[in-house]
Amino acid sequence: MPTPIVLLNGSPSAGKTTLAEALQRALPVPAFHLSLDEFLTGIRSEFWLAPTTPPLFSLMVRAYLRSMGAVADEGLMVIAEAIILPSTRELYEPLFARYAVTLIGVRCPLPLAQQRELRRGDRRDGPVDLDVPEFTAVHEQDYHLEVDTSVESTERSVDKIRGLLDTAL
């Protein structure tokens, strides 16, 4: 059976990283947490808004997705984060076609995401915010499971994900 990739999809500040770290601690198998935010910090901020063809963000997302596959190819479970929009879905298709990906929707209301975003100290200039239409569009996916971090505790969300994954581990 292919090594599973758990992909947590949601808006910025929906709680994906908190959930990924808690899930990693709770799993009975080694799992590699791959954070898109951390991956993107490998590029200096002044380059994010400079015009490139193809766009730098698209290049980095493709590299991020290939790195997920590389880790899974070595036999490790991967817990990763995503912000999949209709306009970026095609970047993810090769990953979905080749690997056993469990897609989890991580939701929270826009006002809460905005509050969390303001409280974060790790933001820098770059592609981190979503317009209101994109905030909704990020969830135009067919999920295996959805969690709402505004009403469910991290522990409850982890339990739900583990229940889904137990058949795969």
C-alpha positions as YAML, in Angstrom:
chain: A
units: angstrom
residues:
- id: 1
  name: MET
  ca: [0.00, 0.00, 0.00]
- id: 2
  name: PRO
  ca: [1.38, 3.46, -0.85]
- id: 3
  name: THR
  ca: [2.54, 5.63, 2.01]
- id: 4
  name: PRO
  ca: [-0.26, 8.03, 2.85]
- id: 5
  name: ILE
  ca: [0.03, 11.77, 2.46]
- id: 6
  name: VAL
  ca: [-2.30, 13.77, 4.67]
- id: 7
  name: LEU
  ca: [-2.92, 17.14, 3.05]
- id: 8
  name: LEU
  ca: [-4.54, 19.79, 5.25]
- id: 9
  name: ASN
  ca: [-6.22, 22.35, 3.00]
- id: 10
  name: GLY
  ca: [-7.55, 25.67, 4.21]
- id: 11
  name: SER
  ca: [-7.18, 29.41, 4.28]
- id: 12
  name: PRO
  ca: [-4.26, 31.17, 5.94]
- id: 13
  name: SER
  ca: [-4.65, 31.05, 9.74]
- id: 14
  name: ALA
  ca: [-7.34, 28.35, 9.63]
- id: 15
  name: GLY
  ca: [-5.23, 26.25, 12.02]
- id: 16
  name: LYS
  ca: [-3.46, 23.91, 9.60]
- id: 17
  name: THR
  ca: [-0.03, 24.07, 11.25]
- id: 18
  name: THR
  ca: [-1.39, 23.62, 14.78]
- id: 19
  name: LEU
  ca: [-3.40, 20.64, 13.58]
- id: 20
  name: ALA
  ca: [-0.48, 19.14, 11.63]
- id: 21
  name: GLU
  ca: [1.85, 19.34, 14.63]
- id: 22
  name: ALA
  ca: [-0.75, 17.78, 16.95]
- id: 23
  name: LEU
  ca: [-1.50, 15.00, 14.45]
- id: 24
  name: GLN
  ca: [2.20, 14.27, 14.06]
- id: 25
  name: ARG
  ca: [2.53, 13.86, 17.85]
- id: 26
  name: ALA
  ca: [-0.54, 11.61, 18.04]
- id: 27
  name: LEU
  ca: [0.29, 9.15, 15.26]
- id: 28
  name: PRO
  ca: [1.76, 5.74, 16.12]
- id: 29
  name: VAL
  ca: [4.08, 5.89, 13.08]
- id: 30
  name: PRO
  ca: [6.81, 8.32, 12.03]
- id: 31
  name: ALA
  ca: [5.32, 11.17, 10.02]
- id: 32
  name: PHE
  ca: [7.13, 14.06, 8.37]
- id: 33
  name: HIS
  ca: [5.45, 17.46, 8.75]
- id: 34
  name: LEU
  ca: [6.04, 19.62, 5.71]
- id: 35
  name: SER
  ca: [4.88, 23.22, 6.15]
- id: 36
  name: LEU
  ca: [4.28, 25.39, 3.10]
- id: 37
  name: ASP
  ca: [5.01, 28.51, 5.18]
- id: 38
  name: GLU
  ca: [8.42, 27.17, 6.20]
- id: 39
  name: PHE
  ca: [9.17, 26.00, 2.68]
- id: 40
  name: LEU
  ca: [8.43, 29.44, 1.24]
- id: 41
  name: THR
  ca: [10.77, 31.22, 3.68]
- id: 42
  name: GLY
  ca: [13.64, 29.80, 1.63]
- id: 43
  name: ILE
  ca: [13.16, 32.71, -0.78]
- id: 44
  name: ARG
  ca: [13.94, 36.26, 0.29]
- id: 45
  name: SER
  ca: [10.79, 38.36, 0.58]
- id: 46
  name: GLU
  ca: [11.74, 40.99, -2.00]
- id: 47
  name: PHE
  ca: [11.58, 38.35, -4.75]
- id: 48
  name: TRP
  ca: [7.95, 37.36, -4.09]
- id: 49
  name: LEU
  ca: [6.40, 40.34, -5.82]
- id: 50
  name: ALA
  ca: [8.92, 40.57, -8.67]
- id: 51
  name: PRO
  ca: [7.44, 39.46, -12.00]
- id: 52
  name: THR
  ca: [8.75, 36.11, -13.22]
- id: 53
  name: THR
  ca: [7.59, 33.66, -15.86]
- id: 54
  name: PRO
  ca: [6.35, 31.29, -14.63]
- id: 55
  name: PRO
  ca: [5.41, 33.00, -11.36]
- id: 56
  name: LEU
  ca: [7.82, 32.27, -8.51]
- id: 57
  name: PHE
  ca: [4.97, 31.12, -6.26]
- id: 58
  name: SER
  ca: [3.94, 28.46, -8.81]
- id: 59
  name: LEU
  ca: [7.53, 27.24, -9.08]
- id: 60
  name: MET
  ca: [7.82, 26.95, -5.32]
- id: 61
  name: VAL
  ca: [4.49, 25.16, -4.94]
- id: 62
  name: ARG
  ca: [5.53, 22.60, -7.56]
- id: 63
  name: ALA
  ca: [8.84, 22.07, -5.73]
- id: 64
  name: TYR
  ca: [6.97, 21.75, -2.42]
- id: 65
  name: LEU
  ca: [4.67, 19.12, -3.91]
- id: 66
  name: ARG
  ca: [7.58, 17.16, -5.39]
- id: 67
  name: SER
  ca: [9.27, 17.22, -1.98]
- id: 68
  name: MET
  ca: [6.15, 15.61, -0.48]
- id: 69
  name: GLY
  ca: [6.44, 12.85, -3.02]
- id: 70
  name: ALA
  ca: [10.16, 12.41, -2.37]
- id: 71
  name: VAL
  ca: [9.53, 11.92, 1.36]
- id: 72
  name: ALA
  ca: [6.65, 9.49, 0.67]
- id: 73
  name: ASP
  ca: [8.84, 7.59, -1.80]
- id: 74
  name: GLU
  ca: [11.26, 6.94, 1.07]
- id: 75
  name: GLY
  ca: [8.46, 5.26, 3.02]
- id: 76
  name: LEU
  ca: [7.51, 8.00, 5.45]
- id: 77
  name: MET
  ca: [4.02, 9.27, 6.04]
- id: 78
  name: VAL
  ca: [3.69, 12.97, 5.16]
- id: 79
  name: ILE
  ca: [1.52, 15.57, 6.87]
- id: 80
  name: ALA
  ca: [1.48, 18.69, 4.73]
- id: 81
  name: GLU
  ca: [-0.43, 21.95, 4.39]
- id: 82
  name: ALA
  ca: [-2.04, 23.49, 1.33]
- id: 83
  name: ILE
  ca: [-4.10, 26.39, 0.09]
- id: 84
  name: ILE
  ca: [-5.67, 24.84, -3.00]
- id: 85
  name: LEU
  ca: [-7.61, 27.31, -5.12]
- id: 86
  name: PRO
  ca: [-9.41, 26.52, -8.37]
- id: 87
  name: SER
  ca: [-6.63, 28.45, -10.13]
- id: 88
  name: THR
  ca: [-3.89, 26.30, -8.53]
- id: 89
  name: ARG
  ca: [-5.63, 22.91, -8.49]
- id: 90
  name: GLU
  ca: [-3.72, 21.75, -11.58]
- id: 91
  name: LEU
  ca: [-0.44, 22.08, -9.64]
- id: 92
  name: TYR
  ca: [-1.69, 19.42, -7.21]
- id: 93
  name: GLU
  ca: [-3.05, 16.94, -9.79]
- id: 94
  name: PRO
  ca: [0.22, 15.00, -10.28]
- id: 95
  name: LEU
  ca: [0.45, 14.44, -6.51]
- id: 96
  name: PHE
  ca: [-3.17, 13.24, -6.34]
- id: 97
  name: ALA
  ca: [-2.62, 10.93, -9.33]
- id: 98
  name: ARG
  ca: [0.52, 9.26, -7.98]
- id: 99
  name: TYR
  ca: [0.05, 9.05, -4.21]
- id: 100
  name: ALA
  ca: [-2.53, 7.99, -1.66]
- id: 101
  name: VAL
  ca: [-3.54, 11.50, -0.58]
- id: 102
  name: THR
  ca: [-6.06, 12.04, 2.20]
- id: 103
  name: LEU
  ca: [-7.45, 15.54, 1.71]
- id: 104
  name: ILE
  ca: [-8.69, 17.21, 4.89]
- id: 105
  name: GLY
  ca: [-10.55, 20.53, 4.81]
- id: 106
  name: VAL
  ca: [-9.53, 22.82, 7.68]
- id: 107
  name: ARG
  ca: [-12.15, 25.54, 8.12]
- id: 108
  name: CYS
  ca: [-12.81, 28.53, 10.32]
- id: 109
  name: PRO
  ca: [-14.93, 31.66, 9.77]
- id: 110
  name: LEU
  ca: [-13.31, 34.58, 7.96]
- id: 111
  name: PRO
  ca: [-13.41, 36.97, 10.97]
- id: 112
  name: LEU
  ca: [-11.57, 34.42, 13.12]
- id: 113
  name: ALA
  ca: [-8.97, 33.78, 10.40]
- id: 114
  name: GLN
  ca: [-8.44, 37.54, 10.11]
- id: 115
  name: GLN
  ca: [-8.00, 37.86, 13.90]
- id: 116
  name: ARG
  ca: [-5.51, 34.99, 13.93]
- id: 117
  name: GLU
  ca: [-3.63, 36.50, 10.99]
- id: 118
  name: LEU
  ca: [-3.26, 39.82, 12.84]
- id: 119
  name: ARG
  ca: [-1.91, 38.05, 15.94]
- id: 120
  name: ARG
  ca: [0.71, 36.10, 14.03]
- id: 121
  name: GLY
  ca: [4.24, 37.37, 14.35]
- id: 122
  name: ASP
  ca: [5.69, 35.27, 11.55]
- id: 123
  name: ARG
  ca: [4.14, 36.99, 8.56]
- id: 124
  name: ARG
  ca: [6.19, 38.94, 6.05]
- id: 125
  name: ASP
  ca: [5.51, 40.62, 2.74]
- id: 126
  name: GLY
  ca: [4.47, 38.02, 0.25]
- id: 127
  name: PRO
  ca: [1.60, 35.80, -0.94]
- id: 128
  name: VAL
  ca: [-0.13, 35.06, 2.37]
- id: 129
  name: ASP
  ca: [-3.55, 36.70, 2.25]
- id: 130
  name: LEU
  ca: [-6.67, 35.59, 0.42]
- id: 131
  name: ASP
  ca: [-9.37, 37.86, -0.92]
- id: 132
  name: VAL
  ca: [-12.86, 37.13, 0.38]
- id: 133
  name: PRO
  ca: [-13.91, 35.17, -2.75]
- id: 134
  name: GLU
  ca: [-10.74, 33.06, -2.50]
- id: 135
  name: PHE
  ca: [-11.43, 32.40, 1.19]
- id: 136
  name: THR
  ca: [-14.53, 30.48, 0.08]
- id: 137
  name: ALA
  ca: [-12.97, 29.04, -3.09]
- id: 138
  name: VAL
  ca: [-10.20, 27.31, -1.14]
- id: 139
  name: HIS
  ca: [-12.83, 24.79, -0.04]
- id: 140
  name: GLU
  ca: [-14.14, 23.95, -3.51]
- id: 141
  name: GLN
  ca: [-12.70, 20.46, -3.07]
- id: 142
  name: ASP
  ca: [-13.98, 16.95, -2.46]
- id: 143
  name: TYR
  ca: [-12.65, 16.19, 1.00]
- id: 144
  name: HIS
  ca: [-12.24, 12.90, 2.81]
- id: 145
  name: LEU
  ca: [-13.02, 14.82, 6.02]
- id: 146
  name: GLU
  ca: [-13.57, 18.40, 7.19]
- id: 147
  name: VAL
  ca: [-12.81, 19.97, 10.55]
- id: 148
  name: ASP
  ca: [-13.76, 23.41, 11.86]
- id: 149
  name: THR
  ca: [-11.15, 24.86, 14.19]
- id: 150
  name: SER
  ca: [-13.59, 27.48, 15.48]
- id: 151
  name: VAL
  ca: [-15.85, 24.89, 17.11]
- id: 152
  name: GLU
  ca: [-13.71, 21.76, 17.49]
- id: 153
  name: SER
  ca: [-10.70, 21.44, 19.74]
- id: 154
  name: THR
  ca: [-7.41, 20.45, 18.17]
- id: 155
  name: GLU
  ca: [-7.62, 17.16, 20.05]
- id: 156
  name: ARG
  ca: [-11.10, 16.40, 18.68]
- id: 157
  name: SER
  ca: [-9.97, 17.24, 15.14]
- id: 158
  name: VAL
  ca: [-6.93, 14.97, 15.52]
- id: 159
  name: ASP
  ca: [-9.16, 12.15, 16.79]
- id: 160
  name: LYS
  ca: [-11.41, 12.52, 13.74]
- id: 161
  name: ILE
  ca: [-8.42, 12.42, 11.37]
- id: 162
  name: ARG
  ca: [-6.89, 9.45, 13.18]
- id: 163
  name: GLY
  ca: [-10.18, 7.60, 12.92]
- id: 164
  name: LEU
  ca: [-10.13, 8.15, 9.17]
- id: 165
  name: LEU
  ca: [-6.47, 7.12, 8.88]
- id: 166
  name: ASP
  ca: [-6.61, 4.06, 11.13]
- id: 167
  name: THR
  ca: [-7.59, 1.89, 8.20]
- id: 168
  name: ALA
  ca: [-4.55, 3.11, 6.24]
- id: 169
  name: LEU
  ca: [-1.91, 2.65, 8.96]
...
